[in-house]
């Protein structure tokens, strides 16, 4: 394995949300105190409808192999990914899609994404899909599959 490191260009580093020292500190904490670290991240960046009972439950035993996160907790992924951004970021880009052709791309705002998700949700409801049902949709590589 190579130990080569490439410096981050200054212009790119200036646009990041955290600096190198903060990243290293966060990484260290994620390894040394994973449950405390991930609990803090989950509380800071997600809205929970019901708090979790346990951050993680991991077993690497061959007879009982499992990894579970935030057991007992409930959240709404659509709310966390789309809805909560509408008040302050509705017209900002939520998804950047790039096709195989470098000239083929599309940007979808939070508002547009919310409208499209709402339309699909209403179609599924009209077809009898309800809470707890599982739905699988096969789609080609188009922006809406992002």
Coordinates of N, CA and C in Angstrom, one line a residue:
X1 N 0.8 -1.2 0.0 CA 0.0 0.0 0.0 C 0.9 1.2 0.0
X2 N 0.5 2.2 -0.8 CA 1.3 3.4 -0.9 C 0.9 4.4 0.2
X3 N 1.9 5.1 0.6 CA 1.7 6.1 1.7 C 1.8 7.5 1.1
X4 N 1.6 7.6 -0.3 CA 1.7 8.9 -0.9 C 0.5 9.8 -0.5
X5 N 0.8 11.1 -0.3 CA -0.2 12.0 0.1 C -0.1 13.2 -0.9
X6 N -1.2 13.7 -1.3 CA -1.2 14.8 -2.2 C -1.8 16.0 -1.5
X7 N -1.2 17.2 -1.5 CA -1.7 18.3 -0.8 C -3.0 18.8 -1.4
X8 N -3.9 19.3 -0.6 CA -5.2 19.8 -1.0 C -4.9 21.2 -1.5
X9 N -5.3 21.5 -2.8 CA -5.1 22.9 -3.3 C -5.7 23.9 -2.4
X10 N -5.1 25.0 -2.2 CA -5.5 26.1 -1.3 C -6.9 26.6 -1.6
X11 N -7.2 26.7 -2.9 CA -8.5 27.2 -3.3 C -9.6 26.3 -2.9
X12 N -9.3 25.0 -3.0 CA -10.3 24.0 -2.6 C -10.5 24.0 -1.1
X13 N -9.3 24.0 -0.4 CA -9.4 24.0 1.1 C -10.1 25.2 1.7
X14 N -10.1 26.3 1.0 CA -10.8 27.5 1.4 C -12.3 27.4 1.4
X15 N -12.8 26.4 0.6 CA -14.2 26.2 0.4 C -14.8 25.1 1.3
X16 N -13.9 24.4 2.1 CA -14.4 23.3 2.9 C -15.1 23.8 4.1
X17 N -15.9 22.9 4.7 CA -16.6 23.2 5.9 C -15.8 23.1 7.2
X18 N -14.8 22.3 7.1 CA -13.9 22.1 8.3 C -12.4 22.1 7.8
X19 N -11.5 22.5 8.7 CA -10.1 22.5 8.3 C -9.5 21.1 8.7
X20 N -8.2 21.0 8.3 CA -7.5 19.7 8.6 C -7.5 19.3 10.0
X21 N -7.2 20.3 10.9 CA -7.1 20.0 12.3 C -8.5 19.5 12.9
X22 N -9.5 20.1 12.5 CA -10.9 19.7 12.9 C -11.2 18.3 12.4
X23 N -10.8 18.1 11.1 CA -11.1 16.8 10.5 C -10.3 15.7 11.3
X24 N -9.1 15.9 11.6 CA -8.3 14.9 12.4 C -8.9 14.7 13.7
X25 N -9.3 15.7 14.4 CA -9.9 15.6 15.7 C -11.2 14.8 15.7
X26 N -12.0 15.1 14.7 CA -13.3 14.4 14.5 C -13.0 12.9 14.2
X27 N -12.1 12.7 13.3 CA -11.7 11.3 12.9 C -11.3 10.5 14.2
X28 N -10.3 11.1 14.9 CA -9.8 10.5 16.1 C -11.0 10.1 17.1
X29 N -11.9 11.0 17.3 CA -13.0 10.8 18.2 C -13.9 9.7 17.7
X30 N -14.1 9.7 16.3 CA -15.0 8.6 15.7 C -14.4 7.2 15.9
X31 N -13.1 7.1 16.1 CA -12.5 5.8 16.3 C -12.4 5.5 17.8
X32 N -12.0 6.5 18.6 CA -11.8 6.3 20.0 C -13.2 6.2 20.8
X33 N -14.1 7.0 20.4 CA -15.4 7.1 21.1 C -16.6 7.0 20.1
X34 N -16.7 5.9 19.3 CA -17.6 5.9 18.2 C -19.1 6.2 18.6
X35 N -19.6 5.6 19.7 CA -21.0 5.9 20.0 C -21.2 7.3 20.4
X36 N -20.3 7.9 21.2 CA -20.5 9.3 21.5 C -20.4 10.2 20.3
X37 N -19.4 9.9 19.4 CA -19.3 10.7 18.2 C -20.5 10.7 17.3
X38 N -21.0 9.4 17.0 CA -22.1 9.3 16.1 C -23.4 9.8 16.7
X39 N -23.5 9.7 18.1 CA -24.7 10.3 18.7 C -24.7 11.8 18.5
X40 N -23.6 12.4 18.7 CA -23.5 13.9 18.5 C -23.8 14.3 17.1
X41 N -23.3 13.5 16.1 CA -23.6 13.8 14.7 C -25.1 13.7 14.4
X42 N -25.7 12.6 14.9 CA -27.1 12.3 14.7 C -28.0 13.4 15.3
X43 N -27.6 13.8 16.5 CA -28.4 14.9 17.1 C -28.2 16.2 16.5
X44 N -27.0 16.5 15.9 CA -26.7 17.8 15.3 C -27.3 17.9 13.9
X45 N -27.3 16.8 13.1 CA -27.6 16.9 11.7 C -28.9 16.3 11.3
X46 N -29.6 15.6 12.2 CA -30.8 14.9 11.8 C -32.0 15.3 12.8
X47 N -33.2 15.3 12.3 CA -34.4 15.5 13.1 C -35.0 14.1 13.4
X48 N -35.1 13.8 14.7 CA -35.6 12.5 15.1 C -37.0 12.7 15.6
X49 N -37.9 11.8 15.2 CA -39.3 11.8 15.8 C -39.3 11.0 17.1
X50 N -38.4 10.0 17.2 CA -38.3 9.2 18.4 C -36.8 9.0 18.6
X51 N -36.3 9.3 19.8 CA -34.8 9.1 20.0 C -34.5 7.6 20.0
X52 N -33.3 7.3 19.7 CA -32.8 5.9 19.8 C -32.5 5.5 21.2
X53 N -32.6 4.2 21.3 CA -32.3 3.6 22.6 C -30.8 3.3 22.8
X54 N -30.2 2.9 21.6 CA -28.8 2.5 21.6 C -28.2 3.0 20.3
X55 N -27.0 3.6 20.3 CA -26.4 4.1 19.1 C -26.0 3.0 18.2
X56 N -25.2 2.0 18.7 CA -24.8 0.9 17.8 C -24.8 -0.4 18.6
X57 N -25.0 -1.4 17.8 CA -24.9 -2.8 18.4 C -24.3 -3.6 17.3
X58 N -23.0 -4.0 17.5 CA -22.2 -4.7 16.5 C -21.7 -6.0 17.0
X59 N -21.8 -7.0 16.2 CA -21.3 -8.3 16.6 C -20.6 -8.9 15.3
X60 N -19.4 -9.3 15.4 CA -18.7 -9.9 14.3 C -18.5 -11.4 14.4
X61 N -19.3 -11.9 15.4 CA -19.3 -13.4 15.6 C -20.0 -14.0 14.4
X62 N -19.4 -15.1 13.9 CA -19.9 -15.7 12.7 C -21.3 -16.3 12.9
X63 N -21.7 -16.6 14.1 CA -23.0 -17.2 14.4 C -24.0 -16.1 14.7
X64 N -23.6 -14.9 14.9 CA -24.5 -13.7 15.2 C -23.9 -12.5 14.6
X65 N -23.6 -12.5 13.3 CA -23.1 -11.3 12.6 C -24.2 -10.3 12.4
X66 N -24.0 -9.1 13.0 CA -24.9 -8.0 12.7 C -24.3 -6.6 13.1
X67 N -24.8 -5.6 12.4 CA -24.4 -4.2 12.7 C -25.7 -3.5 12.7
X68 N -26.1 -2.9 13.8 CA -27.3 -2.1 13.9 C -27.0 -0.7 14.4
X69 N -27.6 0.3 13.8 CA -27.4 1.7 14.2 C -28.7 2.3 14.7
X70 N -28.6 3.1 15.8 CA -29.7 3.9 16.3 C -31.0 3.1 16.5
X71 N -30.8 1.9 17.1 CA -32.0 1.1 17.4 C -33.0 1.8 18.2
X72 N -34.3 1.6 17.8 CA -35.4 2.2 18.5 C -35.7 3.6 18.0
X73 N -34.8 4.2 17.3 CA -35.0 5.6 16.8 C -35.9 5.6 15.6
X74 N -36.6 6.7 15.4 CA -37.4 6.9 14.2 C -37.2 8.3 13.6
X75 N -37.0 8.3 12.3 CA -36.9 9.6 11.6 C -37.5 9.4 10.3
X76 N -37.7 10.5 9.6 CA -38.3 10.6 8.3 C -37.2 11.0 7.3
X77 N -36.7 10.1 6.5 CA -35.6 10.5 5.6 C -36.0 11.6 4.6
X78 N -37.2 11.6 4.1 CA -37.6 12.6 3.2 C -37.6 14.0 3.9
X79 N -38.1 14.1 5.1 CA -38.0 15.3 5.8 C -36.6 15.8 6.0
X80 N -35.7 14.9 6.4 CA -34.3 15.2 6.7 C -33.5 15.6 5.4
X81 N -33.9 15.0 4.3 CA -33.1 15.2 3.1 C -33.7 16.4 2.2
X82 N -35.0 16.6 2.4 CA -35.7 17.6 1.5 C -36.4 18.7 2.3
X83 N -37.5 18.3 2.9 CA -38.5 19.2 3.5 C -37.8 20.3 4.4
X84 N -36.9 19.9 5.3 CA -36.4 20.8 6.2 C -35.6 21.9 5.6
X85 N -35.2 21.7 4.3 CA -34.4 22.7 3.6 C -35.2 23.7 2.8
X86 N -36.5 23.5 2.7 CA -37.4 24.3 1.9 C -37.4 25.8 2.3
X87 N -37.5 26.0 3.6 CA -37.6 27.4 4.1 C -36.4 28.3 3.8
X88 N -35.2 27.7 3.9 CA -34.0 28.5 3.7 C -33.3 28.2 2.4
X89 N -33.5 27.1 1.8 CA -32.7 26.7 0.6 C -33.5 26.2 -0.6
X90 N -34.7 26.6 -0.7 CA -35.6 26.0 -1.7 C -35.0 26.1 -3.1
X91 N -34.4 27.2 -3.4 CA -33.9 27.4 -4.8 C -32.4 27.0 -5.0
X92 N -31.8 26.4 -3.9 CA -30.5 26.0 -4.0 C -30.5 24.5 -4.6
X93 N -29.4 24.1 -5.2 CA -29.2 22.8 -5.8 C -29.2 21.7 -4.8
X94 N -30.1 20.8 -5.0 CA -30.1 19.6 -4.1 C -29.4 18.4 -4.7
X95 N -29.5 18.3 -6.0 CA -28.9 17.2 -6.8 C -28.2 17.7 -8.0
X96 N -27.0 17.3 -8.2 CA -26.3 17.5 -9.5 C -26.2 16.2 -10.2
X97 N -26.8 16.0 -11.3 CA -26.7 14.8 -12.1 C -25.8 15.0 -13.3
X98 N -25.0 14.0 -13.6 CA -24.1 14.0 -14.8 C -24.3 12.7 -15.5
X99 N -24.6 12.8 -16.8 CA -24.8 11.6 -17.6 C -23.4 11.1 -18.1
X100 N -23.4 10.1 -18.9 CA -22.2 9.6 -19.5 C -21.5 10.6 -20.4
X101 N -22.3 11.3 -21.1 CA -21.8 12.4 -21.9 C -21.5 13.6 -21.0
X102 N -20.2 14.1 -21.0 CA -19.9 15.2 -20.1 C -20.7 16.5 -20.3
X103 N -21.4 16.6 -21.5 CA -22.2 17.7 -21.7 C -23.7 17.5 -21.2
X104 N -24.0 16.3 -20.7 CA -25.3 16.0 -20.3 C -25.4 16.1 -18.8
X105 N -25.9 17.1 -18.3 CA -26.1 17.3 -16.8 C -27.4 18.0 -16.5
X106 N -27.7 17.9 -15.2 CA -29.0 18.6 -14.8 C -28.8 18.9 -13.3
X107 N -29.3 20.1 -12.9 CA -29.3 20.4 -11.5 C -30.8 20.5 -11.1
X108 N -31.1 19.9 -9.9 CA -32.4 19.9 -9.4 C -32.4 20.6 -8.0
X109 N -33.3 21.7 -7.9 CA -33.3 22.4 -6.6 C -34.1 21.6 -5.6
X110 N -34.0 22.1 -4.3 CA -34.8 21.4 -3.3 C -36.3 21.6 -3.6
X111 N -36.7 22.7 -4.1 CA -38.1 23.0 -4.4 C -38.6 22.0 -5.5
X112 N -37.8 21.9 -6.6 CA -38.1 20.9 -7.7 C -38.2 19.5 -7.2
X113 N -37.2 19.1 -6.4 CA -37.1 17.8 -5.8 C -38.3 17.5 -5.0
X114 N -38.7 18.5 -4.1 CA -39.9 18.3 -3.3 C -41.1 18.1 -4.1
X115 N -41.3 18.9 -5.2 CA -42.5 18.7 -6.1 C -42.5 17.3 -6.7
X116 N -41.3 16.9 -7.2 CA -41.3 15.6 -7.8 C -41.5 14.4 -6.9
X117 N -41.0 14.5 -5.7 CA -41.2 13.5 -4.6 C -42.6 13.5 -4.2
X118 N -43.2 14.6 -4.1 CA -44.7 14.7 -3.7 C -45.6 14.1 -4.7
X119 N -45.3 14.3 -6.0 CA -46.0 13.8 -7.1 C -46.0 12.2 -7.0
X120 N -44.7 11.7 -6.9 CA -44.6 10.3 -6.8 C -45.3 9.7 -5.6
X121 N -45.2 10.3 -4.5 CA -45.8 9.9 -3.2 C -47.4 9.8 -3.5
X122 N -47.9 10.8 -4.1 CA -49.4 10.8 -4.4 C -49.8 9.7 -5.4
X123 N -48.9 9.4 -6.4 CA -49.2 8.3 -7.3 C -49.2 7.0 -6.5
X124 N -48.2 6.8 -5.7 CA -48.1 5.6 -4.9 C -49.3 5.4 -4.0
X125 N -49.7 6.5 -3.3 CA -50.9 6.4 -2.4 C -52.1 6.1 -3.2
X126 N -52.3 6.7 -4.4 CA -53.4 6.4 -5.3 C -53.5 4.9 -5.7
X127 N -52.3 4.3 -5.7 CA -52.2 2.9 -6.1 C -52.3 1.9 -4.9
X128 N -52.6 2.5 -3.7 CA -52.8 1.7 -2.5 C -51.6 1.4 -1.7
X129 N -50.5 2.1 -2.0 CA -49.3 1.9 -1.1 C -49.5 2.6 0.2
X130 N -49.2 2.0 1.3 CA -49.4 2.6 2.6 C -48.1 2.4 3.5
X131 N -48.1 3.1 4.6 CA -47.0 3.0 5.5 C -46.7 1.6 5.8
X132 N -45.4 1.3 5.8 CA -44.9 -0.1 6.0 C -44.7 -0.9 4.8
X133 N -45.3 -0.5 3.7 CA -45.1 -1.3 2.4 C -43.7 -1.0 1.9
X134 N -43.3 -1.9 1.1 CA -42.0 -1.7 0.5 C -42.2 -1.6 -1.0
X135 N -41.5 -0.7 -1.7 CA -41.7 -0.4 -3.1 C -40.3 -0.5 -3.7
X136 N -40.2 -1.2 -4.9 CA -39.0 -1.2 -5.6 C -39.3 -0.7 -7.0
X137 N -38.5 0.2 -7.5 CA -38.7 0.8 -8.8 C -37.3 0.7 -9.6
X138 N -37.4 0.1 -10.8 CA -36.2 -0.1 -11.6 C -36.2 1.1 -12.6
X139 N -35.1 1.9 -12.6 CA -35.1 3.1 -13.4 C -33.8 3.1 -14.2
X140 N -33.7 3.7 -15.4 CA -32.5 3.9 -16.1 C -31.7 5.0 -15.4
X141 N -30.5 5.2 -15.8 CA -29.6 6.3 -15.2 C -30.1 7.6 -15.7
X142 N -31.1 8.2 -15.0 CA -31.6 9.5 -15.4 C -31.6 10.3 -14.1
X143 N -31.7 11.6 -14.2 CA -31.6 12.5 -13.0 C -32.5 12.1 -11.9
X144 N -33.7 11.6 -12.2 CA -34.7 11.3 -11.2 C -34.2 10.0 -10.4
X145 N -33.3 9.3 -10.9 CA -32.8 8.1 -10.1 C -31.7 8.5 -9.1
X146 N -31.3 9.8 -9.2 CA -30.3 10.3 -8.2 C -30.8 10.2 -6.8

